[in-house]
Coordinates of C-alpha atoms in Angstrom, one line a residue:
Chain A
X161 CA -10.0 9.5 -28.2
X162 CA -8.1 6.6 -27.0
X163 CA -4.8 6.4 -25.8
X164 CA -2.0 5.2 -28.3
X165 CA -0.6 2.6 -25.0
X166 CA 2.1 1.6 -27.1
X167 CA 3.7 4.9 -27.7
X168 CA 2.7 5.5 -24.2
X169 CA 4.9 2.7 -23.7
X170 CA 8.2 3.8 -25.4
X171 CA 8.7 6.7 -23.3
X172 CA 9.0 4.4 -19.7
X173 CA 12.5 3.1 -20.2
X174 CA 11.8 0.6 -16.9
X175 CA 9.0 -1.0 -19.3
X176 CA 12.1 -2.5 -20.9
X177 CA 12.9 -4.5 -18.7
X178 CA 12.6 -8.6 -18.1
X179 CA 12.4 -9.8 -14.9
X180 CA 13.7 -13.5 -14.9
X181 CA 14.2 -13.3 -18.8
X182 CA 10.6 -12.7 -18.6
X183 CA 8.9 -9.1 -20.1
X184 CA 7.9 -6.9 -17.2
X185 CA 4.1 -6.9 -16.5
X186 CA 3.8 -4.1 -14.1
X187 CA 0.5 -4.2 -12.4
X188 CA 1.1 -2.7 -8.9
X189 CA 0.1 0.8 -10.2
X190 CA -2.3 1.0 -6.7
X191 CA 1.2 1.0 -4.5
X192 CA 3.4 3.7 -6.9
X193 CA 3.4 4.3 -10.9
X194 CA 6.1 3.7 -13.2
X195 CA 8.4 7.5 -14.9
X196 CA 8.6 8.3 -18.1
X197 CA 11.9 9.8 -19.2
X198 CA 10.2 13.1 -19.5
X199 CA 9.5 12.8 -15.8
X200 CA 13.1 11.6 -15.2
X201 CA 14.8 14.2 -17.6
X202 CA 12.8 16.7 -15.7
X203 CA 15.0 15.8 -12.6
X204 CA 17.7 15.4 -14.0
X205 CA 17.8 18.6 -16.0
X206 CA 17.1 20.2 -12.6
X207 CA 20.1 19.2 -10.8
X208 CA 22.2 19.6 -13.8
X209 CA 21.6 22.9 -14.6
X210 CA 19.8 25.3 -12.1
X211 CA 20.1 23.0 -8.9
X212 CA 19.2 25.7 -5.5
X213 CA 17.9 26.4 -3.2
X214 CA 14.0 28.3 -3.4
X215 CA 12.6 31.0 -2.3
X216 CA 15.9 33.0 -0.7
X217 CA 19.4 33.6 -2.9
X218 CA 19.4 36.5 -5.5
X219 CA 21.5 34.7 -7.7
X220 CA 20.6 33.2 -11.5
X221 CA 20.1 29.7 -10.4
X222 CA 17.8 30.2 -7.5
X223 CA 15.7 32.3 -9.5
X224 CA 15.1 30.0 -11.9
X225 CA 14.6 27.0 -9.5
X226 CA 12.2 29.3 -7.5
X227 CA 10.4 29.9 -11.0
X228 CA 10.4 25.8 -11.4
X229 CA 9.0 25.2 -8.1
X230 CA 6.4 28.1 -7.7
X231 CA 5.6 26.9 -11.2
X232 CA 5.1 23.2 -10.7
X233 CA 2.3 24.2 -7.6
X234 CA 0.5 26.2 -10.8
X235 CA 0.7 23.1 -12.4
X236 CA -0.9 20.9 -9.7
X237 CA -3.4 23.3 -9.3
X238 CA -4.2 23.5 -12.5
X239 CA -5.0 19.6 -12.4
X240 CA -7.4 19.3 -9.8
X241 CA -9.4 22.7 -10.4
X242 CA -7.9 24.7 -7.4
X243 CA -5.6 27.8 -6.9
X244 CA -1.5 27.6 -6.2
X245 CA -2.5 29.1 -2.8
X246 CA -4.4 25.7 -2.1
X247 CA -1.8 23.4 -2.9
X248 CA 0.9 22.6 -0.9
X249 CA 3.6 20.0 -1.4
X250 CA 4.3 17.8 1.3
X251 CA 6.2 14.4 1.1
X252 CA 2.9 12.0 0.6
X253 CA -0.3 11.2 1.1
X254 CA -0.1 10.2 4.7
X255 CA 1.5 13.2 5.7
X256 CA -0.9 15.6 4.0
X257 CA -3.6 14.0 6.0
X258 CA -1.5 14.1 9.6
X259 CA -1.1 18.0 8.4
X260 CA -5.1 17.7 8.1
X261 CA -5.4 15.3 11.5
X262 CA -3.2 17.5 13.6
X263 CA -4.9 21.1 12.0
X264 CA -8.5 19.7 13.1
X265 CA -7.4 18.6 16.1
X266 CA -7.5 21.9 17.8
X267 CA -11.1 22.4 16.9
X268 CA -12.3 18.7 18.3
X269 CA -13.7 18.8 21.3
X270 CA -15.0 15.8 24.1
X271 CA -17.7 14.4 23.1
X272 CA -17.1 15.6 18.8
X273 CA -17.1 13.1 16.1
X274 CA -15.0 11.9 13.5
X275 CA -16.6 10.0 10.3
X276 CA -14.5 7.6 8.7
X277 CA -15.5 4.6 6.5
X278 CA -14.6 1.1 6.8
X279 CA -12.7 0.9 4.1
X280 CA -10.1 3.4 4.8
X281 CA -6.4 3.2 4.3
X282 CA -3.5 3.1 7.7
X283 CA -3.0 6.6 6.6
X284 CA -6.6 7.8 7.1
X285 CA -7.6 5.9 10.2
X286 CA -4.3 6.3 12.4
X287 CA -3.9 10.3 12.4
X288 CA -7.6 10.4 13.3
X289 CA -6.7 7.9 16.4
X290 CA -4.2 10.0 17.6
X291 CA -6.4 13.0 17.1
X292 CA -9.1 11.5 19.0
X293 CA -6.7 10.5 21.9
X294 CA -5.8 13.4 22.1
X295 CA -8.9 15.3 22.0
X296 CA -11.3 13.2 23.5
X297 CA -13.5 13.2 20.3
X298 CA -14.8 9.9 19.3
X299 CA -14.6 7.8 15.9
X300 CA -17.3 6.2 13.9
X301 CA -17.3 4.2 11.0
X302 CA -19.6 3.7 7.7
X303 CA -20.3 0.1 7.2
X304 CA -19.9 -1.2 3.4
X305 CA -22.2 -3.6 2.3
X306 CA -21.4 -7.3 0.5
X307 CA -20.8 -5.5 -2.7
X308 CA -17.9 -3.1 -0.7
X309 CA -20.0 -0.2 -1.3
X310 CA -20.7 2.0 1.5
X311 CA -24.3 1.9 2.7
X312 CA -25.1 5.5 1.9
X313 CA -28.3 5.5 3.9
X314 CA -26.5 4.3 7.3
X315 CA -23.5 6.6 6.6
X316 CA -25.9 9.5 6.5
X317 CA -27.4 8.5 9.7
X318 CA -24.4 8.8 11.2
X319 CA -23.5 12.2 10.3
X320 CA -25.1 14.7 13.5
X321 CA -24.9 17.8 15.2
X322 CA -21.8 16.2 16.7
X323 CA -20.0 15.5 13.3
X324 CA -17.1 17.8 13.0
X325 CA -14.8 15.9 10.8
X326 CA -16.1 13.7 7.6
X327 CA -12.9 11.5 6.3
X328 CA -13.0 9.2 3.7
X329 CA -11.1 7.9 0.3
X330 CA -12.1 8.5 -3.1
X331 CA -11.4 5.2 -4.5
X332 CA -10.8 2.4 -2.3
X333 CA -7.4 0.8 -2.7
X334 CA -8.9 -2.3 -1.8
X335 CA -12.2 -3.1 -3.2
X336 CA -11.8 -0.6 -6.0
X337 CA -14.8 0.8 -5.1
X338 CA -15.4 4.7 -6.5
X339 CA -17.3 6.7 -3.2
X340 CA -20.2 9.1 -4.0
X341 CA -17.6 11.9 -3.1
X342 CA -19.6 14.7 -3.8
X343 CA -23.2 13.2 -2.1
X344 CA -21.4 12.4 1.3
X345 CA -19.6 16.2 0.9
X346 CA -22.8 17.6 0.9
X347 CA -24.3 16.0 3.5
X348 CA -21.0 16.5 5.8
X349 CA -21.4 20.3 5.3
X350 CA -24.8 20.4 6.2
X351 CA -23.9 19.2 9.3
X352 CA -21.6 21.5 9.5
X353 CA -18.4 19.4 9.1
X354 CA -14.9 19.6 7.4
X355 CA -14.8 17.5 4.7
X356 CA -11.1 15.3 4.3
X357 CA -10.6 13.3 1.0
X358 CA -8.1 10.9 0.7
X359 CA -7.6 11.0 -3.4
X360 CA -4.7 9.0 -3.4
X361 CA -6.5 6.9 -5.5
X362 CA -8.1 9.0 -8.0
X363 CA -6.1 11.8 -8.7
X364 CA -3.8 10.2 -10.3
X365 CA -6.9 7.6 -12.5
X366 CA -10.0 9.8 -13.0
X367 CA -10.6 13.8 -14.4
X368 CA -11.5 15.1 -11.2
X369 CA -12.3 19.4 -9.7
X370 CA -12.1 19.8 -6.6
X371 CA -15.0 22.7 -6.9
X372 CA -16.7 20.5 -8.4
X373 CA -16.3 18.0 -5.3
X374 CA -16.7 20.8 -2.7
X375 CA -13.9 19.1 -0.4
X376 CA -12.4 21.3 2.0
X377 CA -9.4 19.1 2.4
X378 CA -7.7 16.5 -0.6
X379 CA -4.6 14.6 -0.2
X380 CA -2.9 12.7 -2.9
X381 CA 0.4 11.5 -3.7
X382 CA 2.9 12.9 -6.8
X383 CA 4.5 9.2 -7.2
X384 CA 1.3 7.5 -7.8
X385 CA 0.5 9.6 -11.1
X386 CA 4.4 9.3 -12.9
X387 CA 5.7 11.8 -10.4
X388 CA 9.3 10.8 -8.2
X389 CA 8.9 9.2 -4.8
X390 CA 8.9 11.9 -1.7
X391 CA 6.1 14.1 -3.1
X392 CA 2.8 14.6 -1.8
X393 CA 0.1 17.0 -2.3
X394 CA -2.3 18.5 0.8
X395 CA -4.9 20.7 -1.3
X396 CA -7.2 22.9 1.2
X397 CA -10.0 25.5 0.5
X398 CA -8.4 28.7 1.3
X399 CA -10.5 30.0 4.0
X400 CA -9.8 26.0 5.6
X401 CA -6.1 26.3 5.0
X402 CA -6.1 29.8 6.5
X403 CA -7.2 28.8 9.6
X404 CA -5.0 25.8 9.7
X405 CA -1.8 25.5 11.9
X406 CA 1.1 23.9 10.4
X407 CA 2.4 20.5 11.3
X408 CA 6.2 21.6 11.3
X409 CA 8.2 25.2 11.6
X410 CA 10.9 26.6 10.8
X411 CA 12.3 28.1 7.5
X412 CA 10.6 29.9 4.8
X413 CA 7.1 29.3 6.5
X414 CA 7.2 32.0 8.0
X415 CA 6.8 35.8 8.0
X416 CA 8.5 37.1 10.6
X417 CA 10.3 35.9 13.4
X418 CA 11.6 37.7 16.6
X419 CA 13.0 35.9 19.7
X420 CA 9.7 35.8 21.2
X421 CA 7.4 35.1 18.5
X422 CA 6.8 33.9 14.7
X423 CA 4.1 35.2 11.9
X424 CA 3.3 32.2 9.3
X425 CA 4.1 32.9 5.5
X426 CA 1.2 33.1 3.2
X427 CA -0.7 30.4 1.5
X428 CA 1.0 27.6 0.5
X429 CA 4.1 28.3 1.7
X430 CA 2.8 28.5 6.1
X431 CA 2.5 24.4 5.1
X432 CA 6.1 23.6 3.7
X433 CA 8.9 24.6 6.6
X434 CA 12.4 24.0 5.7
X435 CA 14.4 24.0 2.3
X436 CA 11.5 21.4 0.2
X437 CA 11.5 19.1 -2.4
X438 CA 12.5 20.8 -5.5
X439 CA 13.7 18.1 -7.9
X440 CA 10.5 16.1 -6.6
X441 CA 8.0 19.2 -7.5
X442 CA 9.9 19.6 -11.0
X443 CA 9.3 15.9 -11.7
X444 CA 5.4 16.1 -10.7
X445 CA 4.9 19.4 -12.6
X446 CA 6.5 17.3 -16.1
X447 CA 4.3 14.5 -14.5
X448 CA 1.3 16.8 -14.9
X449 CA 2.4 17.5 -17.9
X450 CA 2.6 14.6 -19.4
X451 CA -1.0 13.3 -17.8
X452 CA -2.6 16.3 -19.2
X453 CA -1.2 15.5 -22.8
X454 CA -2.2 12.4 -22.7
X455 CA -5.5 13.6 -21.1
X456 CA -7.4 12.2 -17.8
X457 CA -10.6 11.4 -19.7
X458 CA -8.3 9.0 -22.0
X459 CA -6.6 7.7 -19.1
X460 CA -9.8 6.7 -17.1
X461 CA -11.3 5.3 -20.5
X462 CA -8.4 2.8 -21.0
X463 CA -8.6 2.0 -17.4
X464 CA -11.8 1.3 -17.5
X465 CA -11.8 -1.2 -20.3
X466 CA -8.7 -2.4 -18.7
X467 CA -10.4 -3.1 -15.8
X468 CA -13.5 -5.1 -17.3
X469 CA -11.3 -7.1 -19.2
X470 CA -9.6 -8.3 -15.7
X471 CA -12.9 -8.7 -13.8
X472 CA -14.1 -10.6 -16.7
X473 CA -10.9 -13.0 -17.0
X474 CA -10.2 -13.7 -13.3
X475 CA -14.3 -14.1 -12.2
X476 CA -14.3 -17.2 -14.7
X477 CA -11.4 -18.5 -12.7
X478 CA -12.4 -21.4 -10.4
X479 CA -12.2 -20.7 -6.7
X480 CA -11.3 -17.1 -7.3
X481 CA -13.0 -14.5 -5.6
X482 CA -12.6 -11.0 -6.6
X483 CA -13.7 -8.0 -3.6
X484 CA -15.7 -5.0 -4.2
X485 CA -18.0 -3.6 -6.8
X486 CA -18.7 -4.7 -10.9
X487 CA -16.5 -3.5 -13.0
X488 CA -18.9 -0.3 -13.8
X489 CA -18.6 0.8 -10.3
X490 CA -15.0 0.4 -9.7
X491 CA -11.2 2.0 -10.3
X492 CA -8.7 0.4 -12.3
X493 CA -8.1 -2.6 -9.8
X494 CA -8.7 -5.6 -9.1
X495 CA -8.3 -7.5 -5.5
X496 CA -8.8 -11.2 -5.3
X497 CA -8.0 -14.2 -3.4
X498 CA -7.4 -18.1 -4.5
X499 CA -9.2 -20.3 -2.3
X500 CA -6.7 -22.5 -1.0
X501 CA -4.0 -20.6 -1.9
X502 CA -2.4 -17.7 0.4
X503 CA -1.8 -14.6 -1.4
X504 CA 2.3 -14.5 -1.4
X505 CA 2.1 -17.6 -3.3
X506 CA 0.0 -15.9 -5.6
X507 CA 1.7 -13.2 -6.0
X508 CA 5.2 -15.1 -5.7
X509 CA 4.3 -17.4 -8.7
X510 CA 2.6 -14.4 -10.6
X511 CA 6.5 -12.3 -10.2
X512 CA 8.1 -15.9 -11.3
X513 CA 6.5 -14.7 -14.6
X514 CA 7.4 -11.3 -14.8
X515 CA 4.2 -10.0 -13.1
X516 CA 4.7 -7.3 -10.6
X517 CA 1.2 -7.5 -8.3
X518 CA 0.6 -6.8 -4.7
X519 CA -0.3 -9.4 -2.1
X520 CA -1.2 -8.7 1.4
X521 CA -3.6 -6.6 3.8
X522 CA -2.8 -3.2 1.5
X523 CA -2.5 -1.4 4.4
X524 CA -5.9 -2.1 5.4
X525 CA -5.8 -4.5 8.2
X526 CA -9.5 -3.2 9.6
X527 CA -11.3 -4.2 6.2
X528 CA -8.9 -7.4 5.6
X529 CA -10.3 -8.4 9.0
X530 CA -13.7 -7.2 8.1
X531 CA -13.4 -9.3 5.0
X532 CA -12.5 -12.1 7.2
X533 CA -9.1 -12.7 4.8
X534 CA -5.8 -12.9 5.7
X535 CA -5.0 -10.4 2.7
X536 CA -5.3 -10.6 -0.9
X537 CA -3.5 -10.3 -4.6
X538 CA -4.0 -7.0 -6.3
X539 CA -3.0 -6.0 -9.7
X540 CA -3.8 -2.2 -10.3
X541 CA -3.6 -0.6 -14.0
X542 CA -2.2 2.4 -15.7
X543 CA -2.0 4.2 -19.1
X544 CA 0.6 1.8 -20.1
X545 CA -0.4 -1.2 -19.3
X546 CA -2.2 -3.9 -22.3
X547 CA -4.7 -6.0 -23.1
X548 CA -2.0 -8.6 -23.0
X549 CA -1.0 -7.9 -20.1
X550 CA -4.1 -8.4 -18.7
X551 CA -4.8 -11.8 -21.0
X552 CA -1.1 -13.0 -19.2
X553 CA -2.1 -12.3 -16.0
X554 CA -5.0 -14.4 -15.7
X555 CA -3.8 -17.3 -17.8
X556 CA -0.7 -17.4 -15.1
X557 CA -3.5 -17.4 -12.4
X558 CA -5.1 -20.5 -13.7
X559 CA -2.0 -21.6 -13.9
X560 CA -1.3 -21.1 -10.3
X561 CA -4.7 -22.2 -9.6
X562 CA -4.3 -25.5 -11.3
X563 CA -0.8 -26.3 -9.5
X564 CA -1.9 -25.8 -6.1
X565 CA -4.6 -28.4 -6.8
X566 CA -2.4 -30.8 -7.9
X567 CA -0.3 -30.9 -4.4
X568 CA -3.9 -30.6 -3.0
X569 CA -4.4 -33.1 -0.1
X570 CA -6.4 -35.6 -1.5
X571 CA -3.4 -37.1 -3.4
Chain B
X456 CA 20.0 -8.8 -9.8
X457 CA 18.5 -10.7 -12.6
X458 CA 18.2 -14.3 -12.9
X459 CA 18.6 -16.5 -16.2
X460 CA 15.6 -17.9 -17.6
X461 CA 14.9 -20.4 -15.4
X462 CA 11.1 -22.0 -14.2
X463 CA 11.3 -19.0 -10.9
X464 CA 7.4 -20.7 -10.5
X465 CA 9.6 -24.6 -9.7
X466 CA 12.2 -23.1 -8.2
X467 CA 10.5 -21.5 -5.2
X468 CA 7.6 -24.1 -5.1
X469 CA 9.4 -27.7 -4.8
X470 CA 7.6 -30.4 -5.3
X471 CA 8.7 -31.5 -1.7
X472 CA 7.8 -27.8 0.1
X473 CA 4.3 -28.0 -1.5
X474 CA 4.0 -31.4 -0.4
X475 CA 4.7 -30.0 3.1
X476 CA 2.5 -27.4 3.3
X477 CA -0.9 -29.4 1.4
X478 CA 0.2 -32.4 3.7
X479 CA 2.0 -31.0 7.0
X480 CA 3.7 -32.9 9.0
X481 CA 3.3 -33.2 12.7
X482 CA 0.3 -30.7 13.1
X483 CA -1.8 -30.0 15.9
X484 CA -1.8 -29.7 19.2
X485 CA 1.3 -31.3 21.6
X486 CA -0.3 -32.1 24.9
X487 CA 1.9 -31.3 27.8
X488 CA 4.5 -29.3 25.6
X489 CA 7.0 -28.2 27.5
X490 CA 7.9 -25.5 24.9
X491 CA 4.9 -24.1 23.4
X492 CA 5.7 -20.7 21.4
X493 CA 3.2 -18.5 18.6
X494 CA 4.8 -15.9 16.6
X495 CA 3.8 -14.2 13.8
X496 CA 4.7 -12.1 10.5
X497 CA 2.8 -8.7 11.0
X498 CA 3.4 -7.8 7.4
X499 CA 1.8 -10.8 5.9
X500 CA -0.1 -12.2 8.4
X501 CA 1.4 -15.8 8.7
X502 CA 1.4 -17.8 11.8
X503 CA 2.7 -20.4 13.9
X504 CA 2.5 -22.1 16.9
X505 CA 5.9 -24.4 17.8
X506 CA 5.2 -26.6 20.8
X507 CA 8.1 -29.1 21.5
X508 CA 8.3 -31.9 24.6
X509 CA 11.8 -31.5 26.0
X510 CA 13.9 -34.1 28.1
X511 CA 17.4 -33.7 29.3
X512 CA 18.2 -30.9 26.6
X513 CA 17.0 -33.5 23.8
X514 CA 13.7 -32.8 21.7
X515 CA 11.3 -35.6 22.1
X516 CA 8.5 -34.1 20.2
X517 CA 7.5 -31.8 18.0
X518 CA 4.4 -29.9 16.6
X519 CA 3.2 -27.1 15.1
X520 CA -0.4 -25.4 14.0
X521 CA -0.5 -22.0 12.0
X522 CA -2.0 -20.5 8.9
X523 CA -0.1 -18.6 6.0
X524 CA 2.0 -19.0 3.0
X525 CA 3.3 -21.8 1.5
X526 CA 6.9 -21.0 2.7
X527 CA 5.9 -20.3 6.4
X528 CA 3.8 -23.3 6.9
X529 CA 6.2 -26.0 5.1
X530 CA 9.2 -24.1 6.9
X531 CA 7.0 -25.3 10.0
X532 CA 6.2 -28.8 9.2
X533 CA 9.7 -29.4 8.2
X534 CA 11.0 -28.0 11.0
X535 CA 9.3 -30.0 13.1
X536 CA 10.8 -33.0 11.6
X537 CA 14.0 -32.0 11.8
X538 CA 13.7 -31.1 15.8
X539 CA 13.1 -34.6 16.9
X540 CA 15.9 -35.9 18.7
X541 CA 17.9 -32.7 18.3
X542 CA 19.6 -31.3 21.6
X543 CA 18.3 -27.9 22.5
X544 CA 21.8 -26.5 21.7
X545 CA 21.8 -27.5 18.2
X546 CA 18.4 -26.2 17.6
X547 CA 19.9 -22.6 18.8
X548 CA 22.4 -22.6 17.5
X549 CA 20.5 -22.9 13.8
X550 CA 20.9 -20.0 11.3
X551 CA 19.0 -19.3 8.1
X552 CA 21.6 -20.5 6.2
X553 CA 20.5 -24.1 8.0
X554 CA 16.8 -23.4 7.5
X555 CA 17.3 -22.8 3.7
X556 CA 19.4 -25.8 3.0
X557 CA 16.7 -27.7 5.1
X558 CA 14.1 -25.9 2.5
X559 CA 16.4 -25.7 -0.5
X560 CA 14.6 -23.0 -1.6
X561 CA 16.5 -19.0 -1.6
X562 CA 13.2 -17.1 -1.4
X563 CA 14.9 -13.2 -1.4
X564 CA 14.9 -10.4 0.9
X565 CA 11.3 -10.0 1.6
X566 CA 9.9 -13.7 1.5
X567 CA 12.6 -14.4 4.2
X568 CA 10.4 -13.9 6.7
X569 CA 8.4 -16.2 5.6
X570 CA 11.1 -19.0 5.7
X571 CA 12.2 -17.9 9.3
X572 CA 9.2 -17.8 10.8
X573 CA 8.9 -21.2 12.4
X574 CA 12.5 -21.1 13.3
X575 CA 12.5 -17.8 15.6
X576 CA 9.4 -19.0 16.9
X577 CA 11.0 -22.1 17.8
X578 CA 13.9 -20.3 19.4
X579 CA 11.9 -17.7 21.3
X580 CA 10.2 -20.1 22.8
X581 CA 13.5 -22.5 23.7
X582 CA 15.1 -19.6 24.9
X583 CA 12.3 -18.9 27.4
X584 CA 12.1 -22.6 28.2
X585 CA 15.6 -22.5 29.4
X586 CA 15.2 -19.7 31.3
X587 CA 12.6 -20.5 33.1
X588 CA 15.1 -24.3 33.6
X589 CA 17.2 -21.9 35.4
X590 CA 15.3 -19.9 37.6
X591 CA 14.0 -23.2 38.8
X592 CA 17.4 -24.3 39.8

């Protein structure tokens, strides 16, 4: 089935909008996705009618927000394949995976290892740092190859005796690139290591189980698939999340408290101290909602076409350069640079015409390095993005392209 | 918020800032710089180096090397041009407001950085000029 994009289209009221008279193009789905009014009506309903606190009060409203909140961790669950005991809300990605970092930290050791990849977002390099730091354990990387894939056969080298923690993304943000999740789970565990996977980037893009994947650890973000800002999602196994300590204390994570001494709460609730998010889970669990109507295997489908169509535009561009895998191999993104032309310009004179892309390092200063590039421009697709969209995106390119040649030093 | 129809593409890329940045002005190294200052935009990566020869509080020279955006590098190159003969004083005493009438250009909140680049550099580096001038007295 394919996905009707332009009644997809009518329910985001910010798609709408022109941006210096110009129509919207909104192509920085990688950073955070667009709402649909069912997403914002969702909130807004919330607050206007059974706005309280969770998980205490007797009273009418609480009830039913404690219903709506319980409810939307069903919902998540439901999404990725796990149990509502497995999935706890926290207020991104990043801070699921410092829940993760700081959890493991206490079973690292001198001497332990920590697997990450080189093509790893701030967020999953920097808590493992700190956790290293800390604990003495060291850090090794898994090279990619020319193509930005990872070199399978080196990574599995690397994984020993001495392997405790295996962390790597999904989907690079970068190069696009769609990991072997399941092969480099498998051969983490037979070494004997916990498995972290940041999913930021395919959560929210491609039908995904996390018992199909075997992770032990997931963290994704609510606001990258149609949910609000402030919502995150740290999924765990719950024999892994058992034996994890929490990150914060205080309220409602707990069980029992004396002056001496505090129990944790059960599963999810040991990983979400203090009053949480409520209007953010209500707006992920219409979110889900509205993914699941639409249905993942759709979504990846029209991203995937999406995502051809781009590759094959820009790559007949002259002097462009797109990173990472072919199309067949890759997420709904495309990274590229310009030669000669720094990526703000490109993606200054790409917003001039109403085209919302992302220039810079993408939070990946280590692979931009790798790369040997300053950074590059990114446009990143959704549901409701078109064909034409696409079509405009690299005609203003060429455009671009053809400009900076004329003030090109020769004259 | 929202602008009129207008060519946003012209507006931020004058002819005469692209000219700058394809074919800078004063680049390259200043031999026995008396101010010699690199700074750079950790967001975005831009850079520049301000070097500046300095006699009785007057600029003499000025030059810069760097690598970045359009805005950042013909900030630099024009700013360089507009240093020579200036007195120190006038050169801190320079705001963005001077920096974007110099560039005519209003890039917004985030590009700023890109446009101020060359003149905080230049201004760190004065500033540490002068105060080394001072311990020496």
């Amino acid at each position: 089935m394919t996905l009707n994009v332009n009644k997809i289209r009518q329910d985001f009221p910010i798609l709408k909008r022109k941006v210096y008279g110009k129509p919207l193009a909104y192509l920085d789905n990688a950073a955070t996705t667009q709402k649909p009014r069912q997403v914002i009506q969702a909130i807004s309903e919330y607050y206007e009618n059974y706005n309280s606190n969770v998980h205490r009060a007797v009273h009418k409203l609480s009830q039913e927000a404690t219903h709506a909140y319980d409810e939307a961790h069903e919902k998540v669950a439901g999404f990725v394949g796990a149990k509502m005991e497995e999935i706890a809300f926290t207020k991104n990605t990043t801070e699921s995976i410092n829940i993760a970092a700081n959890a493991l930290s206490s079973q690292l050791r001198k001497g332990d290892e920590i697997l990450l990849t080189q093509m790893e977002h701030h967020s999953n390099i920097v808590p493992w740092q700190q956790a290293a730091k800390r604990t003495g354990a060291k850090i090794r990387y898994a090279e990619i190859d020319e193509n930005g894939e990872l070199k399978m056969r080196q990574l599995q080298q690397l994984i020993n005796k001495k392997t405790k923690v295996v962390a790597f993304t999904h989907v690079s943000n970068v190069l696009g690139t769609v990991n072997p999740a399941k092969e480099i789970i498998a051969a983490a565990h037979e070494a004997g290591a916990i498995t972290v996977l940041d999913a930021a980037q395919s959560v929210p893009h491609i039908p995904l189980n996390v018992g199909e994947l075997d992770c032990d650890i997931m963290a994704f973000s609510g606001h990258k698939m149609l949910g609000p800002t402030g919502m995150g999602v740290l999924y765990g196994k719950e024999e892994v999340l058992s034996e994890m300590e929490p990150l914060l204390y205080g309220g409602d994570m707990i069980s029992e408290v004396s002056f001496d001494d505090a129990k944790w709460n059960e599963l999810p609730w040991k990983f979400e101290a203090g009053t949480p998010n409520v209007a953010g889970a209500v707006g992920l669990a219409a979110a889900v909602d509205y993914l699941q109507k639409a249905g993942m295997e759709n979504v990846h489908e029209h991203e995937k076409k999406l995502t051809k169509l781009a590759y094959d535009r820009l790559s007949k561009i002259e002097g462009l350069k797109i990173y990472g895998p072919p199309p067949n191999k890759r997420g709904g993104l495309a990274a590229f640079s310009l030669e000669g032309v720094h990526n703000h310009d490109v993606s200054a004179m790409l917003d001039a015409q109403g085209i919302a892309v992302r220039g810079g390092h993408h939070c990946a200063m280590p692979l931009a390095r790798l790369l040997g590039i300053a950074g590059t421009t990114r446009a990143s697709f959704y549901l409701y993005n078109t064909a034409e969209e696409i079509d405009k995106l690299a005609a203003v390119v060429k455009t671009v392209a053809a400009k900076m040649k004329s003030f090109a030093k020769v004259k | 918020m929202e602008k009129k129809e207008t060519n946003a593409i012209e507006e931020l890329y004058r002819e005469e800032l692209m000219d700058h940045y394809q074919n800078p002005r004063n680049q390259g190294e200043l031999a026995g710089a008396d101010v010699s200052y690199h700074d750079h935009n950790p967001v975005c990566g831009d850079e520049v180096t301000m070097q500046l020869k300095v006699s009785d509080g007057e600029i003499k020279d000025a030059k810069f090397t760097g690598k970045g955006c359009a805005i950042s590098q013909a900030a630099a190159s024009m700013l360089t041009e507009e240093a020579k003969g200036k007195k120190t004083r006038q050169l801190l005493q320079m705001k963005t407001e001077d920096v974007l009438q110099i560039l005519k250009i209003n890039p917004g909140p985030v590009r700023i950085k890109c446009a101020l680049l060359a003149l905080r550099a230049l201004q760190k580096g004065l500033l540490k000029y002068e105060a080394k001038l001072l311990k020496a007295k």
